[in-house]
Amino acid sequence: MPSLSTLPLVLDAARRLGPRPVLLAAWHRGPARPLARTRLRDAAVPAGPFLPGRAPAAPALPEAHRAAVLARAVALPAPDWHGPFAPRPFALDLDLFRPGDVRPVWERNRWAELPLLAQAARLDPAAGHLARAEALLADWAAANPPFHGPNWACGQEAALRALHLGLALALLGATRSPPAGARALLALHARRIAATPAYASAQDNNHAVSEAAGLLACGLLLADRVLARQGAGRLAAALRRLVAPDGAFAQLSTGYHRLLLDVLAVTEWLRRGLDGPPLPAPAPTRAAAATRWLHRLAEPLTGALPRLGHQDGSAFADLALAGPEDARASVERAARLFCGNSAGLAAEPGCAWLGLPAGPALPPPPPAWMSEGVQGWQVDGARALLRTGPLRFRPGQADLLHLDLWDGPLALLRDGGTGAYNPPAEAGWWHAHFTGTTAHNTIAFDDEDQMPRLSRFLFARWPECGPLPDGAWLRDWRGRRHARRVRAEGRRWVVEDRVGGPFREAVLRWRLCPGDWRAVPGGVAGPAARIEVAADAPLSCALEPGWESPAYGSVVPAPVLTARVRAPVRCLTTVITLAHQS
């Protein structure tokens, strides 16, 4: 129960979330708990065979990719299924925070090895890769008895495992007659997904999509029409609610947007291969719009994405071995499936494994564009991305009006990243810092976040906010106002920040890329750019040490240009002059 001091914040957050997610969460924590326990009664540990005994020949592939797949398959690490978590307690009774960060444990249990070993078996049938995959599944099943331990605690994780298993079966030509062990595993995973539907729906994020997709895939692979119809209905409803017509996802995160596309792509490919009925409108058009949205944000030469929102380092169904830092293969696969287009990688090997032909190229992003929660510009080799409003769904970070600025593949002004969801005690400051306002390129008033934090993943008193033709605005719960306008003048970018309301101090931060930066009057200069800040009040600029998280679980030093100004002040103007293009 909330304390009297936090009750106003709880009520405020509930009002902003809306009755649907609040009632679903209450149902999940109350009457649905005993129902879930009933649905998840102990079951027998599945026995093999889990996979077919032979693999078909591989498609034509670049030699470098063939070598990379075989090398990665040989180098797979020994499994660590549970990390610091107890393997035997009933999954829904586990404390998923006190022992440590469950996120890396779940990542290691998504069965990403299965598609990889299936690929390797097709490339080198005599090397024992299928036997290794079979042994991996047998070991996992024995170490994770149904519905006990951390790996049965989350319906989404069950769904992602089922999708990876389905993908491996499809690569091995066994989706229409899965071996008995695979059918048993899929049935157990379908039970786990179906046991807690209210939790997934209440999140209004990737859980609702992934779990519905997993249920649909299980139904198709098991030839269970009722299960497939249930999964398809939930997936269509989730896409209708959570993906805007312009392609923006309710969970504003480039990393989770990529996961959205990867999950949808695997599900759609399985559906086509098993002759499942297509999803009803508007699901297909929303999937296509979500593809175009991420295409705008992916750097075309490297596939790097801005660190907008939470980033957990996922690279789901990564047949191209692109890794979490390169989203181009994900965008290419989704473009071929949902848009009938290519995103510029005609020879993308993951699509070759799936037999997806390249189509005409997607149109390039326009010079200026706007979607729900984001506004973007592309001018003279540089591009900017502004975090805007309004907030229809809960924000994951206090990052409103954050600006990313890229010059070609260089993220010049960047988001601080994520750190970890549940870092170790010595790094306990990570989560609050990286989700807070000071870890973003925006203005913080009086050293406060833009909204008060209620819990690890929930803020209260969300600011009023919205887009402007050339920027965005916000008004926080204390009445403090910030309007940001962005304009590009060739290689010169101008950011105007107008502020108002009851504050003592405003601090503007520009989080810089690593480099040889030096302080100059009113700003900084370096090989990549010169950045100068001016205001209509006395201003103090400094080049300060900060932190950034380039990958989940990793935090490194980063330079930060900080401009401090005390009230009364109305306007701060930043001029960013990019280096000449070589």
Coordinates of C-alpha atoms in Angstrom, one line a residue:
M1 CA 0.0 0.0 0.0
P2 CA 1.3 3.5 -0.7
S3 CA 2.2 5.7 2.2
L4 CA 0.3 8.9 2.9
S5 CA 3.2 10.9 1.5
T6 CA 3.2 9.1 -1.9
L7 CA -0.6 8.6 -2.2
P8 CA -1.1 11.9 -4.2
L9 CA 1.6 10.7 -6.7
V10 CA 0.0 7.3 -6.9
L11 CA -3.4 8.8 -7.6
D12 CA -2.0 11.2 -10.2
A13 CA -0.1 8.4 -12.0
A14 CA -3.3 6.3 -12.0
R15 CA -5.3 9.2 -13.5
R16 CA -2.7 9.7 -16.3
L17 CA -2.4 6.0 -17.1
G18 CA -6.1 5.7 -17.5
P19 CA -8.6 3.2 -16.2
R20 CA -7.7 0.4 -18.6
P21 CA -4.1 -0.3 -17.5
V22 CA -4.8 0.5 -13.9
L23 CA -7.7 -2.0 -13.7
L24 CA -5.8 -4.6 -15.6
A25 CA -2.8 -4.3 -13.2
A26 CA -5.2 -4.5 -10.2
W27 CA -6.8 -7.6 -11.6
H28 CA -3.4 -9.2 -12.3
R29 CA -2.2 -8.5 -8.7
G30 CA -5.5 -9.6 -7.1
P31 CA -8.1 -12.1 -8.4
A32 CA -6.0 -13.2 -11.3
R33 CA -3.1 -14.5 -9.1
P34 CA -4.8 -17.7 -8.0
L35 CA -6.1 -18.2 -11.5
A36 CA -2.6 -18.1 -12.8
R37 CA -1.4 -20.6 -10.2
T38 CA -4.1 -22.9 -11.3
R39 CA -3.1 -22.6 -15.0
L40 CA 0.5 -23.2 -14.1
R41 CA 0.3 -26.4 -12.2
D42 CA 3.4 -28.5 -12.3
A43 CA 3.9 -30.4 -15.6
A44 CA 6.3 -33.0 -16.8
V45 CA 9.7 -32.0 -18.1
P46 CA 9.6 -32.4 -21.9
A47 CA 11.9 -35.0 -23.4
G48 CA 13.4 -35.0 -26.9
P49 CA 13.7 -35.2 -29.7
F50 CA 13.2 -31.5 -30.0
L51 CA 14.6 -31.0 -33.5
P52 CA 14.7 -32.9 -36.7
G53 CA 17.6 -35.2 -37.3
R54 CA 18.6 -33.6 -40.7
A55 CA 19.0 -30.1 -42.0
P56 CA 18.3 -29.0 -45.6
A57 CA 21.0 -27.4 -47.7
A58 CA 21.8 -23.7 -47.1
P59 CA 20.8 -21.0 -49.6
A60 CA 23.4 -19.1 -51.5
L61 CA 25.1 -16.7 -49.1
P62 CA 28.2 -14.5 -49.0
E63 CA 31.3 -16.4 -48.0
A64 CA 32.1 -14.0 -45.2
H65 CA 28.6 -14.5 -43.7
R66 CA 29.0 -18.3 -43.9
A67 CA 32.3 -18.1 -42.1
A68 CA 30.9 -15.8 -39.4
V69 CA 27.9 -18.1 -38.7
L70 CA 30.2 -21.2 -38.3
A71 CA 32.7 -19.3 -36.1
R72 CA 29.9 -17.9 -33.9
A73 CA 28.3 -21.4 -33.6
V74 CA 31.6 -22.9 -32.5
A75 CA 32.3 -20.2 -30.0
L76 CA 29.0 -20.3 -28.1
P77 CA 29.6 -20.0 -24.3
A78 CA 28.6 -22.6 -21.8
P79 CA 25.1 -22.0 -20.5
D80 CA 24.3 -20.1 -17.2
W81 CA 20.6 -20.6 -17.0
H82 CA 19.8 -18.9 -13.6
G83 CA 22.5 -16.4 -12.6
P84 CA 21.8 -15.4 -9.0
F85 CA 18.2 -16.6 -9.0
A86 CA 16.9 -19.8 -7.3
P87 CA 15.8 -22.3 -9.9
R88 CA 13.2 -24.2 -8.0
P89 CA 10.6 -21.8 -6.4
F90 CA 7.3 -21.3 -8.2
A91 CA 8.1 -18.6 -10.9
L92 CA 5.3 -16.2 -9.9
D93 CA 6.5 -16.2 -6.3
L94 CA 10.1 -15.1 -7.1
D95 CA 11.5 -11.7 -6.1
L96 CA 13.0 -10.6 -9.4
F97 CA 15.0 -7.7 -8.0
R98 CA 16.6 -8.5 -4.7
P99 CA 19.1 -11.2 -6.0
G100 CA 20.3 -9.0 -8.9
D101 CA 19.5 -7.9 -12.4
V102 CA 17.2 -10.4 -14.1
R103 CA 17.6 -8.8 -17.5
P104 CA 20.9 -10.5 -18.5
V105 CA 19.6 -13.8 -17.2
W106 CA 16.5 -13.6 -19.4
E107 CA 18.6 -12.6 -22.4
R108 CA 20.7 -15.8 -22.0
N109 CA 17.5 -17.9 -21.9
R110 CA 15.9 -16.6 -25.1
W111 CA 17.3 -19.5 -27.1
A112 CA 19.0 -17.3 -29.6
E113 CA 21.4 -20.2 -30.1
L114 CA 18.8 -22.3 -31.8
P115 CA 18.5 -20.3 -35.1
L116 CA 22.2 -19.9 -35.1
L117 CA 22.9 -23.6 -34.7
A118 CA 20.2 -24.4 -37.3
Q119 CA 22.0 -22.1 -39.7
A120 CA 25.3 -23.7 -38.9
A121 CA 23.8 -27.2 -39.4
R122 CA 22.7 -26.2 -42.9
L123 CA 26.1 -24.9 -43.7
D124 CA 28.1 -27.8 -42.3
P125 CA 25.8 -30.8 -41.7
A126 CA 28.7 -33.1 -40.5
A127 CA 29.9 -30.8 -37.7
G128 CA 27.3 -31.8 -35.0
H129 CA 25.5 -28.5 -34.7
L130 CA 22.1 -30.2 -34.6
A131 CA 23.2 -32.5 -31.9
R132 CA 24.4 -29.5 -29.9
A133 CA 21.1 -27.7 -30.3
E134 CA 19.3 -30.9 -29.2
A135 CA 21.5 -31.1 -26.1
L136 CA 21.0 -27.5 -25.3
L137 CA 17.2 -27.9 -25.3
A138 CA 17.4 -31.0 -23.2
D139 CA 19.7 -29.3 -20.7
W140 CA 17.5 -26.3 -20.5
A141 CA 14.3 -28.4 -20.0
A142 CA 16.0 -30.3 -17.2
A143 CA 17.3 -27.2 -15.5
N144 CA 14.0 -25.2 -15.8
P145 CA 11.1 -27.5 -14.8
P146 CA 7.8 -26.1 -16.0
F147 CA 6.8 -22.9 -14.2
H148 CA 9.6 -22.9 -11.7
G149 CA 12.6 -20.5 -11.5
P150 CA 13.2 -17.1 -13.1
N151 CA 12.8 -18.2 -16.7
W152 CA 9.1 -19.0 -16.3
A153 CA 8.5 -15.7 -14.4
C154 CA 7.7 -13.6 -17.5
G155 CA 5.2 -14.3 -20.2
Q156 CA 7.2 -12.2 -22.7
E157 CA 10.3 -14.3 -22.2
A158 CA 8.3 -17.4 -22.8
A159 CA 7.0 -15.8 -26.0
L160 CA 10.5 -14.9 -27.3
R161 CA 11.7 -18.4 -26.6
A162 CA 8.8 -19.9 -28.5
L163 CA 9.5 -17.6 -31.5
H164 CA 13.2 -18.5 -31.6
L165 CA 12.2 -22.2 -31.4
G166 CA 9.7 -21.7 -34.2
L167 CA 12.3 -19.8 -36.3
A168 CA 14.8 -22.7 -35.8
L169 CA 12.2 -25.3 -36.8
A170 CA 11.3 -23.3 -39.9
L171 CA 15.0 -23.0 -40.9
L172 CA 15.2 -26.8 -40.6
G173 CA 12.0 -27.3 -42.6
A174 CA 10.1 -28.8 -39.6
T175 CA 7.3 -26.4 -38.9
R176 CA 4.5 -28.6 -40.3
S177 CA 5.6 -31.6 -38.3
P178 CA 7.6 -30.5 -35.2
P179 CA 9.1 -33.3 -33.2
A180 CA 7.3 -34.4 -30.1
G181 CA 9.7 -32.6 -27.7
A182 CA 9.3 -29.3 -29.6
R183 CA 5.5 -29.6 -29.5
A184 CA 5.7 -30.2 -25.7
L185 CA 7.9 -27.2 -25.2
L186 CA 5.6 -25.0 -27.3
A187 CA 2.5 -26.2 -25.4
L188 CA 4.2 -25.3 -22.1
H189 CA 5.2 -21.9 -23.4
A190 CA 1.7 -21.2 -24.6
R191 CA 0.4 -22.1 -21.2
R192 CA 2.8 -19.7 -19.6
I193 CA 1.9 -16.8 -21.9
A194 CA -1.8 -17.4 -21.5
A195 CA -1.6 -17.5 -17.7
T196 CA -1.1 -13.8 -17.2
P197 CA -2.7 -11.8 -20.0
A198 CA -3.7 -8.9 -17.8
Y199 CA -0.1 -8.1 -16.9
A200 CA 1.0 -8.0 -20.5
S201 CA -2.0 -5.8 -21.5
A202 CA -1.5 -3.4 -18.6
Q203 CA 2.0 -2.6 -19.5
D204 CA 1.1 -0.8 -22.8
N205 CA 4.5 -1.7 -24.2
N206 CA 6.4 -4.5 -25.9
H207 CA 5.0 -7.2 -23.5
A208 CA 1.5 -6.9 -25.1
V209 CA 2.9 -7.3 -28.6
S210 CA 5.5 -10.1 -27.9
E211 CA 3.2 -12.2 -25.8
A212 CA 0.4 -12.1 -28.4
A213 CA 2.9 -12.9 -31.2
G214 CA 4.2 -15.8 -29.2
L215 CA 0.7 -17.2 -28.6
L216 CA -0.1 -16.9 -32.3
A217 CA 3.2 -18.7 -33.2
C218 CA 2.5 -21.5 -30.8
G219 CA -1.0 -21.9 -32.1
L220 CA 0.3 -22.1 -35.7
L221 CA 3.1 -24.5 -34.9
L222 CA 0.8 -26.7 -32.9
A223 CA -2.0 -26.5 -35.5
D224 CA -4.3 -25.3 -32.7
R225 CA -6.8 -23.0 -34.4
V226 CA -8.3 -21.7 -31.2
L227 CA -4.9 -20.7 -29.8
A228 CA -3.8 -19.1 -33.0
R229 CA -7.1 -17.2 -33.3
Q230 CA -6.6 -15.9 -29.7
G231 CA -3.0 -14.8 -30.4
A232 CA -4.0 -13.1 -33.6
G233 CA -6.8 -11.2 -32.0
R234 CA -4.5 -10.0 -29.2
L235 CA -1.8 -9.1 -31.6
A236 CA -4.1 -7.1 -33.8
A237 CA -5.6 -5.3 -30.8
A238 CA -2.1 -4.5 -29.5
L239 CA -1.0 -3.0 -32.8
R240 CA -4.1 -1.0 -33.1
R241 CA -3.7 0.5 -29.6
L242 CA 0.1 0.8 -29.3
V243 CA 1.4 1.7 -32.8
A244 CA 0.2 5.0 -34.1
P245 CA -0.8 5.5 -37.7
D246 CA 2.5 7.4 -38.3
G247 CA 4.5 4.3 -37.0
A248 CA 5.4 5.6 -33.5
F249 CA 5.3 3.0 -30.8
A250 CA 3.7 3.6 -27.4
Q251 CA 7.0 2.6 -25.7
L252 CA 9.2 5.4 -27.1
S253 CA 12.5 3.6 -27.4
T254 CA 14.5 2.9 -30.5
G255 CA 15.7 -0.4 -29.0
Y256 CA 12.3 -1.7 -28.1
H257 CA 10.9 -0.4 -31.5
R258 CA 13.5 -2.6 -33.1
L259 CA 12.4 -5.5 -31.0
L260 CA 8.8 -4.8 -32.0
L261 CA 9.8 -5.1 -35.7
D262 CA 11.8 -8.3 -35.1
V263 CA 9.0 -10.0 -33.3
L264 CA 6.5 -9.0 -35.9
A265 CA 8.8 -10.1 -38.7
V266 CA 9.4 -13.6 -37.3
T267 CA 5.7 -14.0 -36.6
E268 CA 4.6 -12.9 -40.0
W269 CA 7.2 -15.1 -41.7
L270 CA 5.9 -18.1 -39.7
R271 CA 2.3 -17.2 -40.5
R272 CA 3.0 -17.1 -44.2
G273 CA 4.9 -20.4 -44.1
L274 CA 2.1 -22.1 -42.2
D275 CA -0.7 -20.5 -44.3
G276 CA -2.2 -18.7 -41.4
P277 CA -4.8 -16.0 -42.0
P278 CA -3.5 -12.5 -42.3
L279 CA -4.0 -10.1 -39.4
P280 CA -7.0 -7.8 -39.8
A281 CA -6.7 -4.1 -40.5
P282 CA -5.1 -1.9 -39.4
A283 CA -2.4 -4.3 -38.2
P284 CA -0.6 -4.6 -41.6
T285 CA -0.5 -0.9 -42.2
R286 CA 0.7 -0.2 -38.6
A287 CA 3.5 -2.7 -39.1
A288 CA 4.5 -1.0 -42.3
A289 CA 4.4 2.4 -40.7
A290 CA 6.5 1.2 -37.7
T291 CA 9.1 -0.1 -40.3
R292 CA 9.3 3.3 -42.0
W293 CA 9.6 5.0 -38.6
L294 CA 12.7 3.1 -37.6
H295 CA 14.1 3.4 -41.2
R296 CA 14.2 7.2 -40.6
L297 CA 16.2 6.8 -37.5
A298 CA 18.8 4.2 -38.4
E299 CA 22.1 5.6 -39.6
P300 CA 22.4 4.3 -43.2
L301 CA 26.1 3.5 -43.1
T302 CA 26.3 1.8 -39.7
G303 CA 22.8 1.0 -38.6
A304 CA 23.3 2.8 -35.3
L305 CA 20.2 4.2 -33.6
P306 CA 19.8 7.1 -31.3
R307 CA 19.6 5.9 -27.7
L308 CA 16.1 7.3 -27.3
G309 CA 14.4 5.7 -24.3
H310 CA 15.3 2.5 -22.6
Q311 CA 18.0 0.4 -24.3
D312 CA 18.5 -3.2 -23.3
G313 CA 20.9 -4.4 -26.0
S314 CA 18.5 -6.9 -27.6
A315 CA 19.2 -8.3 -31.1
F316 CA 16.3 -10.7 -31.6
A317 CA 16.2 -13.3 -34.4
D318 CA 19.6 -11.9 -35.5
L319 CA 20.1 -14.2 -38.6
A320 CA 22.6 -11.7 -40.1
L321 CA 24.7 -11.5 -36.9
A322 CA 24.4 -7.8 -37.0
G323 CA 24.3 -7.4 -33.2
P324 CA 22.6 -4.8 -31.1
E325 CA 24.5 -1.9 -32.5
D326 CA 23.4 -2.3 -36.1
A327 CA 19.6 -2.2 -36.9
R328 CA 19.9 -2.3 -40.7
A329 CA 19.1 -6.0 -41.0
S330 CA 16.0 -5.6 -38.8
V331 CA 14.8 -2.7 -40.9
E332 CA 15.6 -4.6 -44.1
R333 CA 13.7 -7.7 -43.1
A334 CA 10.7 -5.7 -41.9
A335 CA 10.7 -3.6 -45.1
R336 CA 10.5 -6.7 -47.3
L337 CA 7.8 -8.3 -45.2
F338 CA 5.5 -5.3 -44.4
C339 CA 6.3 -2.7 -47.1
G340 CA 7.3 -4.8 -50.1
N341 CA 10.4 -2.6 -50.2
S342 CA 14.1 -2.8 -49.5
A343 CA 15.8 -0.5 -47.0
G344 CA 19.1 -0.5 -49.0
L345 CA 20.6 -3.9 -48.2
A346 CA 19.8 -5.9 -51.3
A347 CA 22.3 -8.6 -50.2
E348 CA 21.2 -8.8 -46.6
P349 CA 22.0 -12.4 -45.5
G350 CA 19.2 -12.8 -43.0
C351 CA 16.6 -12.2 -45.7
A352 CA 18.4 -14.8 -47.9
W353 CA 17.9 -17.4 -45.1
L354 CA 14.2 -16.5 -45.1
G355 CA 13.9 -16.4 -48.9
L356 CA 12.6 -12.8 -48.9
P357 CA 13.4 -11.1 -52.2
A358 CA 14.4 -7.4 -52.3
G359 CA 11.8 -4.9 -53.6
P360 CA 12.2 -1.3 -54.7
A361 CA 13.9 1.0 -52.3
L362 CA 12.1 2.7 -49.5
P363 CA 11.9 6.5 -50.1
P364 CA 14.5 8.4 -48.2
P365 CA 13.4 10.3 -45.1
P366 CA 12.1 13.8 -45.9
P367 CA 14.1 16.9 -44.8
A368 CA 11.7 17.4 -41.9
W369 CA 9.2 15.1 -40.4
M370 CA 7.0 14.7 -37.3
S371 CA 5.5 11.7 -35.6
E372 CA 3.8 11.0 -32.3
G373 CA 6.5 11.9 -29.7
V374 CA 9.4 12.7 -32.1
Q375 CA 10.3 15.3 -34.6
G376 CA 13.2 15.0 -37.0
W377 CA 15.3 17.0 -39.5
Q378 CA 17.9 16.1 -42.2
V379 CA 20.1 18.8 -43.7
D380 CA 23.4 18.8 -45.5
G381 CA 24.6 15.4 -44.1
A382 CA 23.4 16.0 -40.6
R383 CA 20.2 15.0 -38.8
A384 CA 18.5 15.9 -35.6
L385 CA 15.9 14.2 -33.5
L386 CA 13.8 16.0 -30.9
R387 CA 11.8 14.2 -28.2
T388 CA 8.3 15.8 -28.1
G389 CA 4.8 15.2 -26.8
P390 CA 2.0 14.7 -26.1
L391 CA 2.3 11.8 -23.7
R392 CA -0.4 9.3 -24.4
F393 CA 1.4 6.5 -22.6
R394 CA 3.7 6.4 -19.6
P395 CA 7.1 7.9 -20.3
G396 CA 10.1 5.7 -19.5
Q397 CA 12.5 8.6 -19.0
A398 CA 12.3 12.3 -18.0
D399 CA 13.7 13.2 -21.4
L400 CA 11.3 15.6 -22.9
L401 CA 12.8 18.1 -25.4
H402 CA 16.0 16.1 -25.6
L403 CA 17.8 16.7 -28.8
D404 CA 20.1 14.2 -30.6
L405 CA 22.3 15.7 -33.4
W406 CA 24.2 13.4 -35.8
D407 CA 26.8 14.4 -38.4
G408 CA 26.8 11.4 -40.7
P409 CA 27.5 8.4 -38.6
L410 CA 28.8 10.5 -35.7
A411 CA 26.4 11.0 -32.8
L412 CA 27.7 14.4 -31.9
L413 CA 25.0 15.3 -29.2
R414 CA 23.6 12.2 -27.7
D415 CA 21.4 10.6 -25.1
G416 CA 23.1 9.2 -22.0
G417 CA 21.8 5.7 -22.5
T418 CA 20.3 3.3 -19.9
G419 CA 22.9 1.8 -17.6
A420 CA 20.9 -1.1 -16.2
Y421 CA 17.4 -1.7 -14.9
N422 CA 18.7 -3.1 -11.6
P423 CA 22.4 -2.3 -11.3
P424 CA 24.6 -3.7 -8.5
A425 CA 24.8 -1.8 -5.2
E426 CA 28.0 0.0 -6.1
A427 CA 26.3 1.4 -9.2
G428 CA 22.9 2.0 -7.6
W429 CA 22.9 5.5 -9.0
W430 CA 22.8 4.4 -12.6
H431 CA 19.0 3.9 -13.1
A432 CA 17.8 7.1 -11.5
H433 CA 20.6 9.1 -13.3
F434 CA 20.1 7.7 -16.8
T435 CA 16.4 7.9 -16.7
G436 CA 16.5 11.4 -15.3
T437 CA 16.6 14.8 -17.0
T438 CA 20.3 15.5 -16.3
A439 CA 21.2 12.5 -18.6
H440 CA 19.6 14.2 -21.6
N441 CA 20.2 17.2 -23.8
T442 CA 17.5 19.4 -22.4
I443 CA 17.0 21.9 -19.6
A444 CA 16.7 20.9 -15.9
F445 CA 15.1 23.4 -13.5
D446 CA 16.4 23.6 -10.0
D447 CA 18.2 20.3 -10.3
E448 CA 14.9 18.4 -10.5
D449 CA 13.6 15.9 -13.0
Q450 CA 10.8 17.0 -15.3
M451 CA 8.4 14.8 -13.3
P452 CA 8.6 13.1 -9.9
R453 CA 9.6 9.5 -9.8
L454 CA 7.0 7.1 -8.2
S455 CA 8.8 3.8 -8.8
R456 CA 11.5 2.2 -10.9
F457 CA 9.5 2.4 -14.1
L458 CA 6.8 5.0 -13.4
F459 CA 6.8 8.7 -13.1
A460 CA 3.9 10.9 -11.8
R461 CA 2.8 14.4 -12.7
W462 CA 3.7 14.1 -16.4
P463 CA 4.3 17.5 -18.0
E464 CA 1.9 19.0 -20.4
C465 CA 3.7 19.0 -23.7
G466 CA 3.2 19.1 -27.4
P467 CA 4.9 19.8 -30.7
L468 CA 5.5 23.1 -32.4
P469 CA 6.1 23.5 -36.2
D470 CA 9.8 23.7 -35.5
G471 CA 10.2 22.2 -32.1
A472 CA 8.2 21.4 -29.0
W473 CA 7.1 22.8 -25.6
L474 CA 6.4 21.6 -22.1
R475 CA 4.9 22.9 -18.8
D476 CA 5.8 20.9 -15.7
W477 CA 3.8 20.3 -12.6
R478 CA 5.4 23.3 -10.8
G479 CA 4.3 25.6 -13.7
R480 CA 7.8 25.9 -15.2
R481 CA 7.8 26.3 -19.0
H482 CA 10.3 25.3 -21.7
A483 CA 9.8 25.7 -25.4
R484 CA 12.5 24.5 -27.8
R485 CA 12.8 25.5 -31.5
V486 CA 15.4 24.0 -33.9
R487 CA 16.5 25.3 -37.2
A488 CA 19.3 24.3 -39.6
E489 CA 21.2 26.8 -41.7
G490 CA 23.3 24.5 -43.8
R491 CA 26.1 23.2 -41.5
R492 CA 25.0 25.5 -38.7
W493 CA 22.3 24.5 -36.3
V494 CA 20.5 26.9 -34.0
V495 CA 18.6 25.7 -30.9
E496 CA 16.5 28.4 -29.1
D497 CA 15.2 27.5 -25.6
R498 CA 12.6 29.9 -24.1
V499 CA 11.9 29.3 -20.4
G500 CA 9.5 30.8 -17.8
G501 CA 7.7 30.1 -14.6
P502 CA 8.8 29.8 -10.9
F503 CA 12.4 28.5 -11.0
R504 CA 15.7 29.7 -9.4
E505 CA 18.1 28.2 -11.9
A506 CA 18.0 26.6 -15.3
V507 CA 20.8 24.2 -16.5
L508 CA 21.2 23.4 -20.1
R509 CA 23.3 20.3 -20.9
W510 CA 24.8 19.2 -24.2
R511 CA 26.2 15.6 -23.9
L512 CA 29.1 15.4 -26.3
C513 CA 30.6 12.6 -28.2
P514 CA 34.1 11.5 -27.0
G515 CA 36.8 13.7 -28.5
D516 CA 39.4 16.4 -28.0
W517 CA 37.0 19.0 -26.7
R518 CA 38.3 22.2 -25.1
A519 CA 36.5 25.0 -23.3
V520 CA 36.2 28.3 -25.2
P521 CA 34.3 31.5 -24.2
G522 CA 30.6 30.6 -24.1
G523 CA 31.0 26.9 -25.0
V524 CA 33.3 24.3 -26.4
A525 CA 35.3 23.5 -29.6
G526 CA 36.6 20.3 -31.0
P527 CA 37.4 18.6 -34.2
A528 CA 33.8 17.7 -34.9
A529 CA 32.1 21.1 -34.1
R530 CA 32.1 24.3 -32.2
I531 CA 29.2 24.9 -29.8
E532 CA 28.4 28.3 -28.3
V533 CA 25.6 29.2 -25.8
A534 CA 24.3 32.7 -25.2
A535 CA 21.4 33.9 -22.9
D536 CA 19.6 37.1 -22.0
A537 CA 21.0 36.8 -18.5
P538 CA 24.4 36.1 -17.0
L539 CA 25.5 32.7 -18.1
S540 CA 28.2 30.3 -16.8
C541 CA 29.4 27.6 -19.2
A542 CA 31.7 24.7 -18.3
L543 CA 33.0 21.6 -19.9
E544 CA 32.3 19.0 -17.1
P545 CA 32.9 15.3 -16.7
G546 CA 29.8 13.1 -17.0
W547 CA 28.7 9.6 -17.8
E548 CA 27.1 7.7 -20.6
S549 CA 26.0 4.1 -21.1
P550 CA 27.1 2.9 -24.6
A551 CA 25.6 -0.6 -23.9
Y552 CA 23.4 -2.2 -21.3
G553 CA 25.4 -2.8 -18.1
S554 CA 28.3 -0.5 -19.3
V555 CA 28.9 3.0 -18.1
V556 CA 31.9 5.1 -19.2
P557 CA 33.0 8.8 -18.8
A558 CA 31.6 11.3 -21.2
P559 CA 32.1 15.1 -21.7
V560 CA 29.2 17.4 -21.0
L561 CA 28.8 21.1 -21.9
T562 CA 26.8 22.7 -19.1
A563 CA 25.3 26.1 -19.2
R564 CA 23.9 27.5 -16.0
V565 CA 21.8 30.6 -15.7
R566 CA 19.8 32.0 -12.8
A567 CA 16.4 33.6 -13.0
P568 CA 15.2 36.0 -14.3
V569 CA 16.0 34.6 -17.8
R570 CA 13.8 34.1 -20.8
C571 CA 16.0 32.7 -23.6
L572 CA 19.1 30.6 -24.2
T573 CA 20.4 30.2 -27.7
T574 CA 22.8 27.4 -28.8
V575 CA 24.7 27.6 -32.1
I576 CA 26.3 24.4 -33.3
T577 CA 28.7 24.9 -36.2
L578 CA 29.6 21.5 -37.7
A579 CA 33.1 20.8 -39.1
H580 CA 33.4 21.0 -42.9
Q581 CA 32.5 17.8 -44.6
S582 CA 35.6 15.9 -46.0

